[in-house]
Coordinates of C-alpha atoms in Angstrom, one line a residue:
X1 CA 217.0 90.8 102.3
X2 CA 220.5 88.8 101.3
X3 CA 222.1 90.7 104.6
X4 CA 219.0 89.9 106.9
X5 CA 219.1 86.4 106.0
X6 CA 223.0 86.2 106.7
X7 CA 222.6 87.4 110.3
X8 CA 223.4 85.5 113.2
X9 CA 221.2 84.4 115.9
X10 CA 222.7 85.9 118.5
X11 CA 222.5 89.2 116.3
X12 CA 219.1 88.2 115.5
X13 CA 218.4 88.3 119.3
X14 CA 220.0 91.3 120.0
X15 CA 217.7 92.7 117.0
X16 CA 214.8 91.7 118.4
X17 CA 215.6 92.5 121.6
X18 CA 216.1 96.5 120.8
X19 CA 213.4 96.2 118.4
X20 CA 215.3 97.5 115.1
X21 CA 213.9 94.0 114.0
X22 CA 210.6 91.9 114.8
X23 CA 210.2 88.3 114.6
X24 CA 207.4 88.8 112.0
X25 CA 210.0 90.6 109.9
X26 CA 212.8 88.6 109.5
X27 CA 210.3 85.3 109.1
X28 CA 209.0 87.5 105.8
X29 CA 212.5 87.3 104.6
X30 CA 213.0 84.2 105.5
X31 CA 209.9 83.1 103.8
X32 CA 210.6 85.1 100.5
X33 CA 213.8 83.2 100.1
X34 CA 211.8 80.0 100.4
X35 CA 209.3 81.1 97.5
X36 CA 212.3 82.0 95.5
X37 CA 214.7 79.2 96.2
X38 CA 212.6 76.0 96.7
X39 CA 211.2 75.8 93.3
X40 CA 215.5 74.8 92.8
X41 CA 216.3 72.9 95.9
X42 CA 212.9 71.2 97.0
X43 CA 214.1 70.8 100.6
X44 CA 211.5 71.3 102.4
X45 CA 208.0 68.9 103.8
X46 CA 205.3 69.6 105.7
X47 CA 206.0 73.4 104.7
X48 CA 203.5 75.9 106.7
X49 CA 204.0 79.3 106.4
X50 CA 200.8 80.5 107.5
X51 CA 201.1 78.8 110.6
X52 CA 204.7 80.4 110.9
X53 CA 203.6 83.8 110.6
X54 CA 201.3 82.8 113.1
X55 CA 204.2 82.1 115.7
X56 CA 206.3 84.7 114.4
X57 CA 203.4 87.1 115.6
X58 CA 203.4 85.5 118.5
X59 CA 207.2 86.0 119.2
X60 CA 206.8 89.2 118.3
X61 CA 204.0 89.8 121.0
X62 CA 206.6 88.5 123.2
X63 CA 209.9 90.2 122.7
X64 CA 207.8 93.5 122.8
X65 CA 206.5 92.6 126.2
X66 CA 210.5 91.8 126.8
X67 CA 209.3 88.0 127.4
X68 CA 210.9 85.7 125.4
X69 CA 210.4 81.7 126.3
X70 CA 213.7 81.5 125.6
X71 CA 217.1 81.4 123.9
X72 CA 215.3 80.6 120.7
X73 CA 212.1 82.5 121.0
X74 CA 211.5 83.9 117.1
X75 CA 214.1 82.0 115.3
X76 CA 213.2 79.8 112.3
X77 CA 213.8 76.4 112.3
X78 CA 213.4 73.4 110.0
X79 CA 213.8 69.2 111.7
X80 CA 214.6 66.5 109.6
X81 CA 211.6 64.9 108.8
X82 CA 213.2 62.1 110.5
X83 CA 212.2 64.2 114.2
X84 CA 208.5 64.0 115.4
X85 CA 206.4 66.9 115.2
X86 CA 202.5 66.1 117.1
X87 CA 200.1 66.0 114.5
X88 CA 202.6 65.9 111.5
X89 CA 202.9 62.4 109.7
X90 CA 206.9 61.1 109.8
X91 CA 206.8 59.0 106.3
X92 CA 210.9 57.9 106.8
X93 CA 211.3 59.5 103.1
X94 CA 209.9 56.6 101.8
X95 CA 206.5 55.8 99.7
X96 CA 206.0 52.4 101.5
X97 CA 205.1 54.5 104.7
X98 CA 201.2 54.6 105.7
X99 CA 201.1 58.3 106.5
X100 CA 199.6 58.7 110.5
X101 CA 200.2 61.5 112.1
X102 CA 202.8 61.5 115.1
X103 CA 201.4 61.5 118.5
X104 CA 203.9 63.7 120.4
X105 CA 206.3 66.3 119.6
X106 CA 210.5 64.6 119.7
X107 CA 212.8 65.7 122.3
X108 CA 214.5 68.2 119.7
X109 CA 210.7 69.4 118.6
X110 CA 209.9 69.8 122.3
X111 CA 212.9 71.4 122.8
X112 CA 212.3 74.1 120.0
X113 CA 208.8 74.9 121.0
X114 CA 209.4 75.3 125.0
X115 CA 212.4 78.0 124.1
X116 CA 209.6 79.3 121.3
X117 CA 211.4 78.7 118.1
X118 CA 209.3 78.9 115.0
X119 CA 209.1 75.4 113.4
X120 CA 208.0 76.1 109.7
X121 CA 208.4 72.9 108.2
X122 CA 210.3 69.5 108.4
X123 CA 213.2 69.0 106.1
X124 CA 213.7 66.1 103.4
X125 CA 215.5 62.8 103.6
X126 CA 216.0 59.7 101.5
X127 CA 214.0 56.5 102.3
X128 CA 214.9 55.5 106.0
X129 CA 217.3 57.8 106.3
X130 CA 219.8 54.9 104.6
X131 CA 221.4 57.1 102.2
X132 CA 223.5 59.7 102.1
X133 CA 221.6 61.4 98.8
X134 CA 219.1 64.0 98.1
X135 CA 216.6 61.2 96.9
X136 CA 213.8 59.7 98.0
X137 CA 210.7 57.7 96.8
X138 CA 208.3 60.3 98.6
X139 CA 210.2 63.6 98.9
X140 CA 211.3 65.2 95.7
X141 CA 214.8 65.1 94.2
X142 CA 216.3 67.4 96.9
X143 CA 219.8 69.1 95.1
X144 CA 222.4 71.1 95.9
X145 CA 221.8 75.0 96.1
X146 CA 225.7 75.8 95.4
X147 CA 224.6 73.8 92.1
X148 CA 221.4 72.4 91.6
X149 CA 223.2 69.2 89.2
X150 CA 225.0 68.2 92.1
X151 CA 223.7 66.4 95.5
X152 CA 223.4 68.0 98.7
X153 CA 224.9 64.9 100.2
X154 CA 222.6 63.3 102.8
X155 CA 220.2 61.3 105.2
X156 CA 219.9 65.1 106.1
X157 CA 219.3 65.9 102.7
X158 CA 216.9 68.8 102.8
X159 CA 218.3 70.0 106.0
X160 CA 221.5 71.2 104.3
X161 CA 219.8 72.3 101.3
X162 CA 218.0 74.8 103.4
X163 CA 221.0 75.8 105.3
X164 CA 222.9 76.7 102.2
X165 CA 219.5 78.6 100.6
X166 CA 219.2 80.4 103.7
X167 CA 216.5 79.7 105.1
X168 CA 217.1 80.8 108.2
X169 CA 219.8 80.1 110.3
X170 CA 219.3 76.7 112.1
X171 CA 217.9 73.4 110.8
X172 CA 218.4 70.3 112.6
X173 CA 219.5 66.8 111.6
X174 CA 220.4 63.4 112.7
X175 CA 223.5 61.4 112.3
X176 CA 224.2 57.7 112.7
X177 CA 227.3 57.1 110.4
X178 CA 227.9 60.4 108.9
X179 CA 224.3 62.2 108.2
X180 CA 224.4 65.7 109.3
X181 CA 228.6 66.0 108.7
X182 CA 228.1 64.2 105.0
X183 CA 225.6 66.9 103.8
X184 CA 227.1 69.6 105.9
X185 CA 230.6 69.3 104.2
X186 CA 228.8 68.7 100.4
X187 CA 226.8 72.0 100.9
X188 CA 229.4 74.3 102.8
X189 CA 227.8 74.3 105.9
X190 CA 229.0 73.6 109.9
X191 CA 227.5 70.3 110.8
X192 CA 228.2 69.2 114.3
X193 CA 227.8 65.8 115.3
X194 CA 227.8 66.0 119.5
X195 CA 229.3 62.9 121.9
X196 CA 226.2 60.5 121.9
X197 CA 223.1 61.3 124.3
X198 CA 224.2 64.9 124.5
X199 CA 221.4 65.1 122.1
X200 CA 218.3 63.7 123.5
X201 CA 216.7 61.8 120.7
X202 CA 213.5 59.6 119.9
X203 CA 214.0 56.7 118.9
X204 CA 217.5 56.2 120.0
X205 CA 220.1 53.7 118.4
X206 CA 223.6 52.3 118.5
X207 CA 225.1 55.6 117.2
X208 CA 222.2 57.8 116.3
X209 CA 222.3 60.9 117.0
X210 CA 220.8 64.4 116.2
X211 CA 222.7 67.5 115.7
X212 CA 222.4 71.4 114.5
X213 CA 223.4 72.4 110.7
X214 CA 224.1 76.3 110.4
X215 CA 226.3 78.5 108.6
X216 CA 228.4 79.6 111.3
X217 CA 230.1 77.7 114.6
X218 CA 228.5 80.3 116.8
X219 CA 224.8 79.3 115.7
X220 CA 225.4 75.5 116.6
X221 CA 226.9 76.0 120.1
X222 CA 224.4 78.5 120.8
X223 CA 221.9 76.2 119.4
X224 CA 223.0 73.5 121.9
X225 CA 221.7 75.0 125.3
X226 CA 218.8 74.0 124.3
X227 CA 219.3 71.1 122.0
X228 CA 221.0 69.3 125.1
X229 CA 218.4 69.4 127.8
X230 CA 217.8 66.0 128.7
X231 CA 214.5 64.4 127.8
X232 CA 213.5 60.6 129.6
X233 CA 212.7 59.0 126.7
X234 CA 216.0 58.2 125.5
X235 CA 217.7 56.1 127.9
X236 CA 221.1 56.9 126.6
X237 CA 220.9 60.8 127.2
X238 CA 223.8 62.1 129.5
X239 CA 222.8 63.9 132.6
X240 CA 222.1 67.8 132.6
X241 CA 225.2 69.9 131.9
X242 CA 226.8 73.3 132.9
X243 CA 228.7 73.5 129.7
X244 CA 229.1 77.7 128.8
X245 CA 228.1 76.7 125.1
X246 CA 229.1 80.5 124.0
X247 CA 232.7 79.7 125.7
X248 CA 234.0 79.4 122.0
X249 CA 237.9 80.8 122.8
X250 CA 240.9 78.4 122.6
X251 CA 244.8 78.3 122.6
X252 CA 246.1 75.5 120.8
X253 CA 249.6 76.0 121.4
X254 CA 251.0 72.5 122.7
X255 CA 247.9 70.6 121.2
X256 CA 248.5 67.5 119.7
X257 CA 246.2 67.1 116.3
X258 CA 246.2 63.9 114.3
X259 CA 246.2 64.5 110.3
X260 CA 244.4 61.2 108.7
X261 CA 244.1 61.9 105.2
X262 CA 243.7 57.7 104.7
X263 CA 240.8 56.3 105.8
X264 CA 241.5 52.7 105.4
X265 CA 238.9 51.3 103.0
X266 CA 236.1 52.6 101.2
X267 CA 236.9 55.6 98.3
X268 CA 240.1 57.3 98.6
X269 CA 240.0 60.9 99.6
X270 CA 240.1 63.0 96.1
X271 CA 243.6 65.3 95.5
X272 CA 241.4 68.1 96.1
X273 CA 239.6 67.1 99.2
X274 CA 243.6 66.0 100.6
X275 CA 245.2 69.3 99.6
X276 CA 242.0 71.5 101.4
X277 CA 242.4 69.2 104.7
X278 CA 246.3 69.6 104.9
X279 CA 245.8 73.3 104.3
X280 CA 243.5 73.4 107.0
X281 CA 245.7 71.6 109.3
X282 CA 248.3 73.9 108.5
X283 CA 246.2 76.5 109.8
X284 CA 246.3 75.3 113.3
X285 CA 249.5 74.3 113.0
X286 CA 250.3 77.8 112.3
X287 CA 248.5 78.6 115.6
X288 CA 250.8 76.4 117.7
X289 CA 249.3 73.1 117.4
X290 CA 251.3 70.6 116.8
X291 CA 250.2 68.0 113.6
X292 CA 251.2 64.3 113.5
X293 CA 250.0 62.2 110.6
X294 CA 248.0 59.7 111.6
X295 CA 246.7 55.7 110.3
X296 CA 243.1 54.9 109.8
X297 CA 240.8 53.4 112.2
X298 CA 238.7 51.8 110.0
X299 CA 239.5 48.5 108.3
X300 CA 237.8 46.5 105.2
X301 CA 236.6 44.1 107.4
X302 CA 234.9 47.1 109.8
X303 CA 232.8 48.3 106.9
X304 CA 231.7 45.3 105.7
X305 CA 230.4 43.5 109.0
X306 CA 228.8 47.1 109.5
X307 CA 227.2 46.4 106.4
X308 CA 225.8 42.9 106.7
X309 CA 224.6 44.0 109.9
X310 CA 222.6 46.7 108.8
X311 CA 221.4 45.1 106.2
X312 CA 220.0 42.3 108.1
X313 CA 218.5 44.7 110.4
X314 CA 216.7 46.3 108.2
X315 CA 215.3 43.5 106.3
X316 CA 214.1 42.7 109.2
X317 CA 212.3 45.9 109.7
X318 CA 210.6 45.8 106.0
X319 CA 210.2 42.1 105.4
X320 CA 206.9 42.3 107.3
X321 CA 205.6 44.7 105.3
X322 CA 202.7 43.7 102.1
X323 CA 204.5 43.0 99.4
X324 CA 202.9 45.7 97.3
X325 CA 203.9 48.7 100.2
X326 CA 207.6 46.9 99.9
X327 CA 207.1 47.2 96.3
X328 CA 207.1 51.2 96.8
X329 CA 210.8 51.8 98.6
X330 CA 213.5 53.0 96.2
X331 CA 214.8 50.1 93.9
X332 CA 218.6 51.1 95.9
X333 CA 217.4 50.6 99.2
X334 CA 215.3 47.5 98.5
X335 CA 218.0 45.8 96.2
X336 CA 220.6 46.6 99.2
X337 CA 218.0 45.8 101.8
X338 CA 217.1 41.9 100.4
X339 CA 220.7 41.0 100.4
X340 CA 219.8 40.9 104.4
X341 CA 218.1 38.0 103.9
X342 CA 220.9 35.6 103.2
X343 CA 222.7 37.3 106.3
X344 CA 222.7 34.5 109.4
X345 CA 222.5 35.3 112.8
X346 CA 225.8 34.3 113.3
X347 CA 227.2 36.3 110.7
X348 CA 224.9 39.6 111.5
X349 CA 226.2 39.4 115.5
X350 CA 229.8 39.4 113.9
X351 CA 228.9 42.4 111.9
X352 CA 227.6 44.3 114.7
X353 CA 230.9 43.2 116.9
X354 CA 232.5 45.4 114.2
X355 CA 230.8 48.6 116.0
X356 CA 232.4 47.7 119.1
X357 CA 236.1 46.7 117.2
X358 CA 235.8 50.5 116.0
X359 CA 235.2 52.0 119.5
X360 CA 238.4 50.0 120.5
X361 CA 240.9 51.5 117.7
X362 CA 239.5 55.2 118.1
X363 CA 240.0 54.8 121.9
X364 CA 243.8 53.6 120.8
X365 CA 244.0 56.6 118.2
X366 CA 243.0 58.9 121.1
X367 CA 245.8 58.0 123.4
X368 CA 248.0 59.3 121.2
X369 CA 246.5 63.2 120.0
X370 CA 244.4 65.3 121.4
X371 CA 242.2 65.8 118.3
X372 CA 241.7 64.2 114.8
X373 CA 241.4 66.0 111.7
X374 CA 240.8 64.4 108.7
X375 CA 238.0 65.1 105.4
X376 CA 234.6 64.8 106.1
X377 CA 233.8 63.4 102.9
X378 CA 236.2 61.7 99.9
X379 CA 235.0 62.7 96.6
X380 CA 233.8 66.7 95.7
X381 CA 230.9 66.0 94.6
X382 CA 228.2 63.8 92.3
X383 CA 225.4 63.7 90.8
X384 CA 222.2 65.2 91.9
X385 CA 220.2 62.2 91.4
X386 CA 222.7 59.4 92.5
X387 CA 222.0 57.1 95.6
X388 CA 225.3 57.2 96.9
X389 CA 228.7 58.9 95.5
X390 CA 229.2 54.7 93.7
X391 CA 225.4 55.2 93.1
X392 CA 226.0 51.4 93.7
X393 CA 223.9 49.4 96.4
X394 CA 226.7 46.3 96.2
X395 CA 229.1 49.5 97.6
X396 CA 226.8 51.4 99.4
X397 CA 228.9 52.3 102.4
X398 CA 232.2 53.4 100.5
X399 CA 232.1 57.3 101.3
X400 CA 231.2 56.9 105.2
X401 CA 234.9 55.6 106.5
X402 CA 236.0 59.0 107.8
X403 CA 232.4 59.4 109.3
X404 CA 231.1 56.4 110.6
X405 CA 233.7 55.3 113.5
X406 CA 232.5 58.6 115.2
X407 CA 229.4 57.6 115.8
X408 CA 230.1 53.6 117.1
X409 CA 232.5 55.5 119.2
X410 CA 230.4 58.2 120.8
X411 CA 232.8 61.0 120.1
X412 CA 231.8 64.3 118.8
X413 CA 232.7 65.1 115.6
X414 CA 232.0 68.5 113.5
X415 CA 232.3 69.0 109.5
X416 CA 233.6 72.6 108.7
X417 CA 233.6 74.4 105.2
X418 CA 237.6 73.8 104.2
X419 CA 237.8 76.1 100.8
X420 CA 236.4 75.0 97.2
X421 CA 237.4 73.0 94.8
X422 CA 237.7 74.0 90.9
X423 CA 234.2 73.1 89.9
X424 CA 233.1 75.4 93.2
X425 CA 232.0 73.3 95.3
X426 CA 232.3 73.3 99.2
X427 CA 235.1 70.6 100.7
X428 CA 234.5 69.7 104.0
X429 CA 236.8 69.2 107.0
X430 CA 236.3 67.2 109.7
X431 CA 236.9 67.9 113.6
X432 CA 236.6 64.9 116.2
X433 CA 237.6 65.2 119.6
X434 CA 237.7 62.9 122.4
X435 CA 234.1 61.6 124.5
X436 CA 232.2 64.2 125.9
X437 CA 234.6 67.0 124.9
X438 CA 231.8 68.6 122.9
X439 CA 233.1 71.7 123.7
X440 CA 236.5 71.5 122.4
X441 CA 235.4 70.1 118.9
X442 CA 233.1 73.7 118.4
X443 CA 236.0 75.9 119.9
X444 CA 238.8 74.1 117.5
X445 CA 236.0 74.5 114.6
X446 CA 235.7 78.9 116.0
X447 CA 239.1 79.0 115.9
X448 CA 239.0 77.6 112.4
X449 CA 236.7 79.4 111.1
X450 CA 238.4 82.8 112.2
X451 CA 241.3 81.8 111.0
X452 CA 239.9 81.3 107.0
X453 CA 237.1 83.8 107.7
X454 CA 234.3 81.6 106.7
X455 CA 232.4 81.8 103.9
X456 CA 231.9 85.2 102.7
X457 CA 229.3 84.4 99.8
X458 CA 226.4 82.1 100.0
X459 CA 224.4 80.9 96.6
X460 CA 221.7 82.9 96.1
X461 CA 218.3 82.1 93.8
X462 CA 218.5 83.1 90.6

């Protein structure tokens, strides 16, 4: 089972298509690491695995008839419970929710079931998606599967607790400073964070975005053929595409690649987490590139208008809420939430102008390298059941600086596993490239990844 469940999807394909290996098959595996590994990692809602042997089977029929929907016909898959499955209620990881169940499937849940991908469950996230930690006042303490004291780093919490368990190869999550690259670098994982509206997504926002989680580059860019299809209800979706997602191959010899190892405010990138990033860079440097150290984007006063206007916002969102439901959101996200209140309008415009301040420097950055580099997250790693890596809702944004910028700027960006520290846990390195160069960012993250060979050895249950 341990070598099944470390196959690739285009092997899985390939499998099913010469019928060495059914759909049914590999979803038993798949579902026998669940019963094994969940009891550790609780990543999972809405969990259904009747109802996935039930599409499994009817993959199966398929592939035998040689009929597949499509590229993801009989591949397991997990959305952040965050993305709208019909008939499934979406709680926002929080208590406080009335539970209803969702109308209509997302764009991403469309998405999956037109190409016939087996949706088993939705994955875990902290209340409203505002934290970047495994906990939640609905879900239960999601943790780290590479060590189940640590945190699997979040909004996407579950998402990349399920990626690193192995259960199955793709799991979906969304992004709007730093929430599919955050968990993806705690937990080992390739987290890619596409050019904004590449993605169709439901609601969209300033920044949001959704994005694949997998073990290896090749899953998420094969993943995207049918992530990216456009979808009308999100207005900021780009227009269809001809990108060859599978076009992974790259010469980097006379590339320019920015090395930022300073992020400008928030926590200070760890010795370990510096040391794993230069080495990386050196890697590509080795291959031709050429590396240039590079300043921050982000300044002090970035963050904090960023953070009186989201906290303004969302007041806004939960102040009409009875004041026992309010009662119910984690004591973190409600003591940082009510600071919103003293927030003027005045004051919450400036802090959104902040978004627009960061779009101007990474356009500056950009005219300058070809590529950025820098760590995907500062500090190894922390406690399972901490809100934030301060565990402080005064500092709640201090890890996001080499994440966040990304998003206000619409460029893609991609967290790749960079080597371990001495505890043993996963360090991640981040990839951005310029707007819409989607493609590059996954070929400079293939090229990475054959160049340090990955991981070879995933945690297992015990």
């Amino acid at each position: 089972m341990t070598d099944l469940l470390d196959t690739t999807i285009p092997q899985l394909r390939a499998r099913f298509a010469d019928r060495s290996l059914s759909p049914s098959e590999y979803w038993l595996a798949v579902e026998a690491r669940i019963a094994a590994f969940e009891p550790s990692v609780a990543a999972l809602y809405a969990y259904d695995p009747d109802d996935a042997r039930v599409q499994a089977a009817a993959s199966t029929a398929r592939w035998l008839r040689a009929e597949p929907l499509g590229p993801l016909d009989g591949i397991p898959v997990t959305l952040k419970e965050l993305i709208a499955t019909k008939g499934t209620p979406v709680p926002l990881g929080t208590a406080a929710t009335v539970l209803t169940p969702a109308e209509a499937d997302s764009p991403v849940a469309a998405r999956m079931r037109e190409d016939g991908a087996v949706i088993f469950a939705k994955t875990t996230c902290p209340d409203y998606g505002m934290l970047s930690s495994g906990l939640s006042s609905f879900h239960p303490l999601s943790r780290n599967p590479w060590n189940t004291a640590m945190n699997p780093g979040g909004s996407s919490a579950g998402a990349a607790a399920a990626g690193a368990a192995g259960y199955g190869p793709l799991h979906i999550g969304t992004d709007i400073g730093g929430s599919v690259r955050l968990p993806a670098g705690w937990t080992g994982l390739f987290g890619f964070k596409p050019s904004n509206g590449r993605i169709p997504i439901d609601p969209y926002y300033v920044g949001r975005c959704a994005g694949p989680m997998t073990r290896t580059v090749e899953d998420a860019a094969f993943a995207m053929a049918t992530l990216s299809r456009p979808d009308e209800r999100d207005a900021t979706s780009l227009p269809p595409n001809a990108i060859d997602w599978m076009d992974l191959d790259i010469d980097v010899k006379g590339m320019r690649i920015g090395l930022m190892l300073d992020a400008g405010c928030g926590l200070e990138a760890e010795p370990e987490v510096k040391a794993a990033v230069t080495a990386g860079a050196r890697q590509f440097e080795a291959a031709g590139a050429e590396i240039v150290e590079v300043g921050p984007v982000m300044t002090r006063g970035m963050l904090d208008g960023l953070d009186h206007f989201w906290r303004a916002k969302f007041w806004g969102d939960i102040r009409g809420l009875p004041a026992e439901r309010r009662a119910m959101i984690l004591p973190y996200i409600h003591a940082w939430a009510e600071k919103g209140a003293d927030v003027t309008g005045v004051e919450a415009v400036a802090g959104f102008g902040q978004t627009m301040e960061m779009r101007k420097a990474a356009a500056q950055l950009f005219s300058t390298v070809d590529v950025v580099l820098s760590p995907t997250n500062p500090v190894v790693s922390y406690p399972a059941d901490w809100a934030s890596p301060t565990n402080d809702p005064e500092r709640p944004f201090e890890h996001i600086a080499f994440t966040v910028p990304w998003n206000m700027s619409e460029q893609p960006a991609a967290s790749i596993n960079a080597g371990f520290s001495t505890s043993g846990m996963p360090i991640g390195l981040q990839i951005v490239g310029p707007r819409f160069a989607d493609l590059t960012v996954l070929k400079l993250s293939k090229l990475f990844e054959t160049l340090t060979g990955g991981i070879p050895s995933w945690p297992r249950p015990s």
